[in-house]
Amino acid sequence: MDYTQIKTEKRGNILILTMNRPERLNAWTGRMAAEQADAIKRANDDPDIGAIVMTGEGRGFCAGADISDTFQSRIDGQDRNNDNGGMPSDVDWIDLVRSSKPMIAAVNGPAVGIGVTMILPFDVIVAAEEAKFGMVFVKMGIVPELASSHFLVSRMGWGHANEMMLTGRLYPAAEAKEKGLCEYVVPGAQLLDKALEIASLIAENPSRQLRMTKQLISQNACETDMKAAQKREVEALKVCYTSAEHKEAVDAFLNKRKPDFRKAAQRAAE
């Protein structure tokens, strides 16, 4: 796929995915979603990539859905995205993000509407001091999408999530962090470095086990049956105990060296 609304860059073992419509504050379109999905799938298939950082070009992160491309076209009877909460029907965004290699959002400016909901299932959110977050759906006469009424409560708690969704107001980065929406707030000039620092720490770990851990978090975060939660973990551990990555970790520890999980996985695959 040729990318016209995003751009990608490999930085060591990290993929930087940048939404690239700066003249529209990176307003979201179905085309952008398809390009994002393609880039993430390619990164997941690339053994040299350990984590993904997503950010926005220019002064905005994502100013929400492009009004003419999405809302007006739907009103005009040309709804292309009706099956998946705004996403094209062939893009299951939540499943893609939660099954993906670890993903870090580097929010460089305003993140509104889908600019927030698309990153709620990410693993870590880092914001620049000038960033703002807005769940503005009610102001557009609609309701939140992409299971954000689940993820926002998980991140912020019941009261804060209710307030954010029901007021539709913009939250400065500092307030967003205070209320649990993001993990870090840093000066804008340090944003990408901070996101890459976190991504690099994560990417040092074995890719298969990282993705298995993400799956366990997705399945068990709201599980009320602790036996079911533990069963999933035990089943995953059985796989891990026979894995090349686990054997490499044990051997590296005993021989006082740094493990090379990628090389171990590659040898096992040969």
Coordinates of C-alpha atoms in Angstrom, one line a residue:
M1 CA 0.0 0.0 0.0
D2 CA 1.2 3.5 -0.9
Y3 CA 1.0 5.9 2.1
T4 CA -0.6 9.3 1.4
Q5 CA -1.9 10.2 4.9
I6 CA 0.8 8.6 7.2
K7 CA 4.5 8.2 7.0
T8 CA 6.8 5.6 8.7
E9 CA 10.4 5.5 9.9
K10 CA 12.4 2.8 11.4
R11 CA 14.5 4.1 14.3
G12 CA 16.6 1.1 15.4
N13 CA 14.1 -1.6 16.5
I14 CA 11.3 0.9 16.8
L15 CA 8.8 1.9 14.1
I16 CA 7.6 5.5 14.2
L17 CA 4.2 5.9 12.6
T18 CA 3.3 9.5 11.9
M19 CA -0.2 10.7 10.9
N20 CA 0.6 13.1 8.1
R21 CA -2.2 15.6 7.3
P22 CA -0.7 18.6 9.2
E23 CA -2.8 21.1 7.2
R24 CA -5.9 19.5 8.8
L25 CA -4.3 18.8 12.2
N26 CA -4.1 15.2 11.1
A27 CA -7.9 14.9 10.9
W28 CA -8.8 11.2 10.6
T29 CA -10.2 9.6 7.5
G30 CA -11.0 6.0 6.5
R31 CA -7.9 6.1 4.2
M32 CA -5.7 7.1 7.2
A33 CA -7.1 4.1 9.2
A34 CA -6.4 1.7 6.4
E35 CA -2.8 3.0 6.1
Q36 CA -2.3 2.8 9.9
A37 CA -3.5 -0.7 9.9
D38 CA -1.3 -1.7 7.1
A39 CA 1.8 -0.2 8.7
I40 CA 1.0 -1.9 12.1
K41 CA 0.6 -5.3 10.4
R42 CA 3.8 -4.8 8.5
A43 CA 5.6 -4.0 11.8
N44 CA 4.1 -7.0 13.5
D45 CA 5.5 -9.2 10.7
D46 CA 9.0 -7.6 10.9
P47 CA 11.2 -9.5 13.3
D48 CA 13.5 -6.5 13.6
I49 CA 10.7 -4.3 15.1
G50 CA 10.1 -4.5 18.8
A51 CA 7.6 -1.7 19.4
I52 CA 5.6 1.0 17.6
V53 CA 5.4 4.7 18.4
M54 CA 2.6 6.7 16.9
T55 CA 2.5 10.5 16.7
G56 CA 1.2 13.4 14.5
E57 CA 3.0 15.6 12.1
G58 CA 2.9 19.4 12.8
R59 CA 1.2 21.0 15.7
G60 CA -1.7 18.6 16.0
F61 CA -1.9 14.9 17.0
C62 CA -5.4 14.2 15.5
A63 CA -8.2 16.7 15.5
G64 CA -10.9 14.0 15.3
A65 CA -12.7 12.7 12.2
D66 CA -12.6 14.8 9.1
I67 CA -16.1 16.3 9.1
S68 CA -16.6 16.3 5.3
D69 CA -15.0 12.9 4.8
T70 CA -16.9 11.1 7.5
F71 CA -19.9 12.8 9.1
Q72 CA -21.2 14.8 6.0
S73 CA -20.6 11.8 3.7
R74 CA -22.7 9.7 6.1
I75 CA -25.5 12.3 6.2
D76 CA -25.4 12.3 2.4
G77 CA -26.0 8.5 2.3
Q78 CA -22.4 7.5 1.5
D79 CA -21.5 5.8 4.8
R80 CA -18.4 3.6 4.2
N81 CA -17.6 3.0 7.8
N82 CA -20.9 1.9 9.4
D83 CA -19.9 -1.6 10.5
N84 CA -17.1 -0.8 12.9
G85 CA -17.7 2.3 15.0
G86 CA -16.3 4.7 12.4
M87 CA -13.5 2.5 11.2
P88 CA -13.6 0.9 7.7
S89 CA -15.3 -2.5 8.0
D90 CA -12.0 -4.3 7.2
V91 CA -10.2 -2.7 10.1
D92 CA -10.8 -4.1 13.6
W93 CA -8.8 -1.5 15.4
I94 CA -9.1 -2.7 18.9
D95 CA -8.2 -6.3 18.0
L96 CA -5.3 -5.0 15.9
V97 CA -3.9 -2.8 18.7
R98 CA -4.4 -5.3 21.5
S99 CA -2.8 -8.2 19.5
S100 CA 0.0 -6.0 18.2
K101 CA 3.5 -5.5 19.3
P102 CA 3.6 -2.9 22.1
M103 CA 2.3 0.5 21.0
I104 CA 3.1 3.9 22.5
A105 CA 1.2 7.1 21.6
A106 CA 3.3 10.3 21.5
V107 CA 0.6 13.0 21.6
N108 CA 2.2 16.2 20.3
G109 CA -0.9 18.4 20.2
P110 CA -4.7 18.4 20.2
A111 CA -6.2 14.9 20.3
V112 CA -10.0 15.1 19.9
G113 CA -12.7 12.5 19.3
I114 CA -11.2 9.6 17.5
G115 CA -7.8 11.2 18.1
V116 CA -8.4 10.0 21.7
T117 CA -10.4 6.8 21.2
M118 CA -7.9 5.3 18.8
I119 CA -5.1 5.5 21.4
L120 CA -7.1 4.4 24.5
P121 CA -6.2 0.7 23.9
F122 CA -2.5 1.6 23.5
D123 CA -0.1 0.3 26.1
V124 CA 1.4 3.7 27.1
I125 CA 0.4 7.3 26.3
V126 CA 2.9 10.1 26.5
A127 CA 1.8 13.7 26.0
A128 CA 3.6 17.0 25.3
E129 CA 2.8 19.8 27.7
E130 CA 0.8 21.6 25.0
A131 CA -1.3 18.6 24.2
K132 CA -5.1 18.6 24.8
F133 CA -7.6 15.8 25.0
G134 CA -11.3 16.0 24.2
M135 CA -14.0 13.4 24.1
V136 CA -16.3 15.7 22.2
F137 CA -18.8 13.2 20.7
V138 CA -21.8 14.6 22.6
K139 CA -21.1 18.0 21.2
M140 CA -21.4 16.5 17.7
G141 CA -24.7 14.8 18.6
I142 CA -23.3 11.4 18.7
V143 CA -21.8 8.9 21.3
P144 CA -18.3 7.6 21.8
E145 CA -16.9 4.7 19.7
L146 CA -14.2 2.1 19.6
A147 CA -15.2 0.8 23.0
S148 CA -14.0 4.0 24.5
S149 CA -16.8 3.9 27.1
H150 CA -14.9 0.9 28.4
F151 CA -11.3 2.0 28.0
L152 CA -11.8 5.5 29.3
V153 CA -13.3 4.1 32.5
S154 CA -10.4 1.6 32.8
R155 CA -7.9 4.5 32.5
M156 CA -9.6 7.3 34.4
G157 CA -12.1 5.7 36.7
W158 CA -15.9 6.0 36.7
G159 CA -16.3 9.6 37.8
H160 CA -13.6 11.2 35.6
A161 CA -14.6 9.2 32.5
N162 CA -18.3 10.3 33.0
E163 CA -17.3 13.9 33.4
M164 CA -15.0 13.9 30.3
M165 CA -17.6 12.2 28.1
L166 CA -20.6 14.1 29.3
T167 CA -19.1 17.6 29.3
G168 CA -17.2 17.2 26.0
R169 CA -14.6 19.8 27.2
L170 CA -10.9 19.9 26.4
Y171 CA -8.5 18.6 29.0
P172 CA -5.0 20.1 29.2
A173 CA -2.2 17.5 29.3
A174 CA -1.4 18.1 33.0
E175 CA -5.0 17.5 34.0
A176 CA -5.3 14.4 31.7
K177 CA -2.2 12.9 33.5
E178 CA -3.6 13.8 36.9
K179 CA -6.8 12.0 36.1
G180 CA -5.1 8.9 34.6
L181 CA -5.6 9.4 30.9
C182 CA -1.9 9.5 30.1
E183 CA 1.2 8.2 31.8
Y184 CA 3.7 11.0 31.1
V185 CA 3.7 14.7 30.3
V186 CA 6.9 16.2 29.0
P187 CA 8.1 19.3 27.2
G188 CA 7.2 19.1 23.5
A189 CA 10.9 19.1 22.5
Q190 CA 11.4 15.9 24.6
L191 CA 8.2 14.1 23.5
L192 CA 9.5 11.7 20.9
D193 CA 12.7 11.0 22.9
K194 CA 10.6 10.0 25.9
A195 CA 8.3 7.8 23.8
L196 CA 11.3 6.2 22.1
E197 CA 12.9 5.6 25.5
I198 CA 9.9 3.7 26.8
A199 CA 9.5 1.9 23.5
S200 CA 13.2 0.8 23.6
L201 CA 12.9 -0.5 27.1
I202 CA 9.9 -2.6 26.1
A203 CA 11.5 -3.7 22.8
E204 CA 14.4 -5.3 24.7
N205 CA 12.0 -8.0 25.8
P206 CA 10.9 -11.0 23.8
S207 CA 8.3 -10.1 21.2
R208 CA 6.2 -13.2 21.6
Q209 CA 5.9 -12.9 25.3
L210 CA 5.2 -9.2 25.1
R211 CA 2.2 -10.0 22.9
M212 CA 1.1 -12.8 25.1
T213 CA 1.2 -10.5 28.1
K214 CA -0.9 -7.9 26.2
Q215 CA -3.5 -10.6 25.5
L216 CA -3.6 -11.6 29.2
I217 CA -4.1 -7.9 30.2
S218 CA -6.9 -7.6 27.6
Q219 CA -8.6 -10.8 28.8
N220 CA -8.1 -10.5 32.5
A221 CA -8.3 -6.7 33.3
C222 CA -12.1 -6.9 33.8
E223 CA -12.3 -10.6 34.6
T224 CA -14.3 -11.3 37.8
D225 CA -13.5 -15.0 37.8
M226 CA -10.0 -15.3 39.3
K227 CA -9.8 -18.9 38.5
A228 CA -10.4 -18.2 34.8
A229 CA -7.8 -15.4 34.9
Q230 CA -5.2 -17.7 36.5
K231 CA -6.1 -20.5 34.1
R232 CA -5.2 -18.2 31.1
E233 CA -1.9 -17.4 32.8
V234 CA -1.1 -21.0 33.5
E235 CA -1.8 -21.9 29.9
A236 CA 0.4 -19.1 28.6
L237 CA 3.2 -20.1 31.0
K238 CA 3.2 -23.7 29.7
V239 CA 3.9 -22.3 26.2
C240 CA 6.6 -19.9 27.6
Y241 CA 8.4 -22.6 29.6
T242 CA 9.2 -24.5 26.4
S243 CA 10.1 -21.4 24.4
A244 CA 13.5 -20.5 23.0
E245 CA 13.1 -17.1 24.6
H246 CA 12.7 -18.5 28.1
K247 CA 15.7 -20.9 27.6
E248 CA 17.8 -17.9 26.4
A249 CA 16.8 -15.8 29.5
V250 CA 17.8 -18.6 31.9
D251 CA 21.1 -19.3 30.1
A252 CA 21.9 -15.5 30.0
F253 CA 21.2 -15.2 33.7
L254 CA 23.4 -18.2 34.6
N255 CA 26.2 -17.0 32.4
K256 CA 26.0 -13.3 33.5
R257 CA 25.3 -12.0 30.0
K258 CA 22.6 -9.9 28.3
P259 CA 20.0 -12.1 26.6
D260 CA 19.5 -11.8 22.8
F261 CA 15.8 -12.8 22.5
R262 CA 15.6 -12.0 18.8
K263 CA 18.5 -14.2 17.9
A264 CA 17.1 -17.0 20.0
A265 CA 13.7 -16.8 18.3
Q266 CA 15.4 -16.7 14.9
R267 CA 17.5 -19.8 15.6
A268 CA 14.4 -21.6 16.8
A269 CA 12.5 -20.7 13.6
E270 CA 15.2 -22.0 11.3

